[in-house]
CSV table of C-alpha atoms in Angstrom, one decimal:
chain,number,residue,atom,x,y,z
K,1,MET,CA,29.4,43.9,0.5
K,2,VAL,CA,25.7,44.4,1.5
K,3,ALA,CA,24.6,43.7,-2.2
K,4,ILE,CA,26.6,40.5,-2.3
K,5,SER,CA,25.2,39.2,1.0
K,6,GLY,CA,21.7,40.3,0.0
K,7,THR,CA,22.0,38.3,-3.3
K,8,GLY,CA,23.2,35.3,-1.3
K,9,LEU,CA,20.2,35.5,1.0
K,10,ILE,CA,17.8,35.7,-1.9
K,11,THR,CA,19.5,32.7,-3.6
K,12,LEU,CA,19.4,30.7,-0.3
K,13,GLN,CA,15.8,31.6,0.2
K,14,THR,CA,14.9,30.5,-3.4
K,15,HIS,CA,16.8,27.2,-2.8
K,16,PHE,CA,14.8,26.6,0.5
K,17,VAL,CA,11.5,27.4,-1.3
K,18,GLN,CA,12.3,24.8,-4.0
K,19,LEU,CA,13.3,22.2,-1.4
K,20,ASP,CA,10.0,22.9,0.4
K,21,GLU,CA,8.0,22.4,-2.9
K,22,GLN,CA,9.9,19.2,-3.6
K,23,GLN,CA,9.1,17.9,-0.1
K,24,ALA,CA,5.5,18.8,-0.4
K,25,LEU,CA,5.2,16.9,-3.7
K,26,ARG,CA,7.0,13.9,-2.3
K,27,THR,CA,4.7,13.9,0.8
K,28,HIS,CA,1.6,14.1,-1.5
K,29,ALA,CA,3.0,11.2,-3.6
K,30,TRP,CA,3.4,9.1,-0.4
K,31,TYR,CA,-0.2,10.0,0.5
K,32,LEU,CA,-1.4,8.8,-2.9
K,33,ALA,CA,0.5,5.5,-2.6
K,34,GLN,CA,-0.8,4.8,0.9
K,35,GLU,CA,-4.3,5.8,-0.2
K,36,LYS,CA,-4.2,3.1,-2.8
K,37,LEU,CA,-2.9,0.4,-0.4
K,38,ASP,CA,-5.8,1.3,2.0
K,39,ASP,CA,-8.2,1.3,-0.9
K,40,LEU,CA,-7.2,-2.3,-2.0
K,41,ALA,CA,-7.2,-3.5,1.6
K,42,HIS,CA,-10.9,-2.4,2.1
K,43,PHE,CA,-12.5,-4.8,-0.4
K,44,GLN,CA,-16.1,-5.6,0.1
K,45,TRP,CA,-16.2,-9.3,-0.8
K,46,LEU,CA,-13.7,-12.2,-1.1
K,47,GLU,CA,-15.0,-13.1,-4.5
K,48,SER,CA,-17.8,-11.8,-6.7
K,49,SER,CA,-19.2,-12.8,-10.1
K,50,VAL,CA,-19.9,-9.1,-10.9
K,51,GLN,CA,-17.6,-7.3,-13.4
K,52,ASN,CA,-15.3,-4.8,-11.7
K,53,ALA,CA,-16.4,-5.8,-8.2
K,54,ASN,CA,-14.5,-4.6,-5.2
K,55,ASP,CA,-13.4,-8.1,-4.1
K,56,PHE,CA,-10.2,-9.7,-3.0
K,57,LYS,CA,-9.9,-12.0,-6.0
K,58,SER,CA,-10.0,-9.1,-8.4
K,59,ILE,CA,-7.0,-7.3,-7.0
K,60,ALA,CA,-4.3,-7.5,-9.7
K,61,ASN,CA,-1.9,-5.3,-11.6
K,62,ASN,CA,-3.5,-1.9,-11.8
K,63,LYS,CA,-6.9,-3.4,-11.0
K,64,GLY,CA,-9.0,-3.6,-7.9
K,65,GLY,CA,-10.4,-1.1,-5.4
K,66,GLN,CA,-12.2,2.1,-6.1
K,67,LEU,CA,-9.3,4.3,-7.1
K,68,PRO,CA,-8.1,3.8,-10.7
K,69,ALA,CA,-4.6,3.5,-11.9
K,70,GLY,CA,-3.2,6.3,-14.1
K,71,GLN,CA,-2.8,10.1,-13.9
K,72,ILE,CA,-3.9,12.2,-11.0
K,73,LEU,CA,-3.8,16.0,-11.5
K,74,HIS,CA,-2.8,17.8,-8.3
K,75,PRO,CA,-3.0,21.6,-8.2
K,76,VAL,CA,0.1,23.3,-6.7
K,77,SER,CA,-1.1,26.9,-7.2
K,78,VAL,CA,-3.9,28.7,-9.0
K,79,SER,CA,-2.2,28.3,-12.4
K,80,THR,CA,0.0,25.3,-11.9
K,81,SER,CA,-0.7,21.6,-11.5
K,82,VAL,CA,1.5,18.5,-11.2
K,83,ASN,CA,0.6,15.2,-12.9
K,84,PHE,CA,1.2,12.2,-10.7
K,85,GLN,CA,1.1,8.7,-12.2
K,86,ARG,CA,-0.1,5.9,-9.8
K,87,ASN,CA,0.3,2.2,-10.7
K,88,TRP,CA,0.6,-1.0,-8.8
K,89,GLN,CA,1.8,-4.5,-9.2
K,90,VAL,CA,0.3,-7.5,-7.4
K,91,THR,CA,1.9,-10.9,-6.7
K,92,ASP,CA,-0.2,-13.7,-5.2
K,93,VAL,CA,1.6,-15.4,-2.3
K,94,TYR,CA,1.1,-18.6,-0.4
K,95,PHE,CA,2.3,-19.8,3.0
K,96,VAL,CA,3.7,-23.2,2.4
K,97,ASP,CA,5.9,-25.9,3.9
K,98,THR,CA,9.4,-25.5,2.4
K,99,THR,CA,11.3,-27.8,4.8
K,100,GLY,CA,9.2,-31.0,4.2
K,101,ASN,CA,8.1,-31.3,7.9
K,102,GLY,CA,4.4,-30.8,7.1
K,103,GLN,CA,4.3,-27.3,8.7
K,104,PRO,CA,3.9,-24.1,6.6
K,105,ASP,CA,7.0,-22.0,7.2
K,106,ASN,CA,7.6,-19.6,4.3
K,107,TRP,CA,5.8,-17.2,1.9
K,108,GLN,CA,6.3,-18.0,-1.8
K,109,THR,CA,4.9,-16.7,-5.0
K,110,GLY,CA,3.0,-19.0,-7.4
K,111,SER,CA,6.1,-19.4,-9.6
K,112,GLN,CA,8.2,-20.5,-6.6
K,113,LEU,CA,5.8,-23.3,-5.7
K,114,SER,CA,6.9,-26.9,-6.3
K,115,THR,CA,4.5,-29.2,-8.1
K,116,ALA,CA,3.7,-30.9,-4.8
K,117,GLN,CA,3.0,-27.5,-3.2
K,118,GLN,CA,0.8,-26.5,-6.1
K,119,THR,CA,-1.5,-29.5,-5.5
K,120,LEU,CA,-1.9,-28.6,-1.8
K,121,VAL,CA,-2.7,-24.9,-2.3
K,122,THR,CA,-6.3,-24.3,-2.9
K,123,ALA,CA,-6.6,-20.5,-2.7
K,124,VAL,CA,-4.4,-17.3,-2.7
K,125,GLN,CA,-3.5,-16.7,0.9
K,126,ALA,CA,-2.3,-13.1,0.5
K,127,LYS,CA,-1.5,-10.5,-2.2
K,128,GLN,CA,1.8,-8.6,-2.1
K,129,VAL,CA,1.2,-5.1,-3.5
K,130,VAL,CA,3.8,-2.6,-4.7
K,131,VAL,CA,2.4,0.9,-5.4
K,132,GLN,CA,4.5,3.4,-7.4
K,133,VAL,CA,3.7,7.0,-7.7
K,134,SER,CA,5.8,9.1,-10.1
K,135,TRP,CA,5.9,12.7,-11.2
K,136,THR,CA,8.2,15.1,-13.0
K,137,ASP,CA,9.3,18.1,-11.0
K,138,ASN,CA,9.7,21.7,-12.2
K,139,LYS,CA,13.3,21.0,-13.3
K,140,GLY,CA,12.2,18.0,-15.5
K,141,LYS,CA,13.5,15.3,-13.1
K,142,LEU,CA,11.4,12.2,-12.8
K,143,ASN,CA,10.7,11.3,-9.1
K,144,THR,CA,9.2,8.1,-7.8
K,145,VAL,CA,8.0,6.8,-4.4
K,146,THR,CA,7.2,3.2,-3.7
K,147,ALA,CA,5.0,1.8,-1.0
K,148,GLU,CA,4.6,-1.9,-0.3
K,149,GLY,CA,2.0,-3.9,1.6
K,150,VAL,CA,0.5,-7.4,2.0
K,151,ILE,CA,-3.3,-7.8,1.8
K,152,ALA,CA,-4.8,-10.8,3.5
K,153,PRO,CA,-8.2,-12.3,2.4
K,154,ILE,CA,-10.0,-10.9,5.5
K,155,LEU,CA,-12.9,-8.5,5.1
K,156,ALA,CA,-12.2,-5.1,6.7
K,157,ALA,CA,-15.4,-5.6,8.7
K,158,ARG,CA,-14.0,-8.7,10.3
K,159,ALA,CA,-10.4,-7.5,10.6
K,160,GLY,CA,-10.8,-6.4,14.2
K,161,VAL,CA,-11.7,-10.0,15.3
K,162,ALA,CA,-8.8,-11.4,13.3
K,163,LEU,CA,-6.4,-9.0,15.0
K,164,ASN,CA,-7.9,-9.3,18.5
K,165,PRO,CA,-9.8,-12.5,19.0
K,166,TYR,CA,-10.0,-12.0,22.7
K,167,VAL,CA,-12.4,-9.1,22.8
K,168,ALA,CA,-15.0,-11.0,24.8
K,169,ARG,CA,-14.8,-10.7,28.5
K,170,VAL,CA,-13.3,-13.7,30.2
K,171,PRO,CA,-15.9,-15.2,32.6
K,172,ALA,CA,-15.0,-14.9,36.3
K,173,ILE,CA,-14.3,-18.1,38.2
K,174,GLY,CA,-16.0,-18.4,41.6
K,175,ILE,CA,-12.9,-18.1,43.7
K,176,SER,CA,-12.6,-15.4,46.4
K,177,PRO,CA,-9.2,-13.7,47.1
K,178,THR,CA,-9.0,-15.2,50.6
K,179,GLY,CA,-9.5,-18.7,49.3
K,180,ASN,CA,-12.8,-19.3,50.9
């Protein structure tokens, strides 16, 4: 009886160790996906004529930012590593009038734009990014995590002003609390 329960505990412990390893790999994959979204969002210029520049306009499928697409080798132990594969897809999106009242009201991709909308749109207004990180676990099962984000054409250095335009102190008006 003791031998059976001891074997059961060892089996249960092995199962928990494997679950812990799988969770650690999944967490690292999420980190790699978020790292790429952050990398793309911190471009240096809106547009550049330099090849492979870190600019908003150059963000495209598996292009843009400092971190490359492809394999990332992650050590799990001294003798074991896991190969992660990181790729991303980018869709240019535009905020346009879809109701005909002259007011933009909906995000659409370039292929969804009507001919009239295409003549009004002068620049990409945001980029929708889907980052996928995949890896094969020790049982040979393919795993994937997906992170999505939208990148606006606002330089990171100016994002604080875009998010909080009222950082300047409001001037005091010369009125006393008593009304005098």
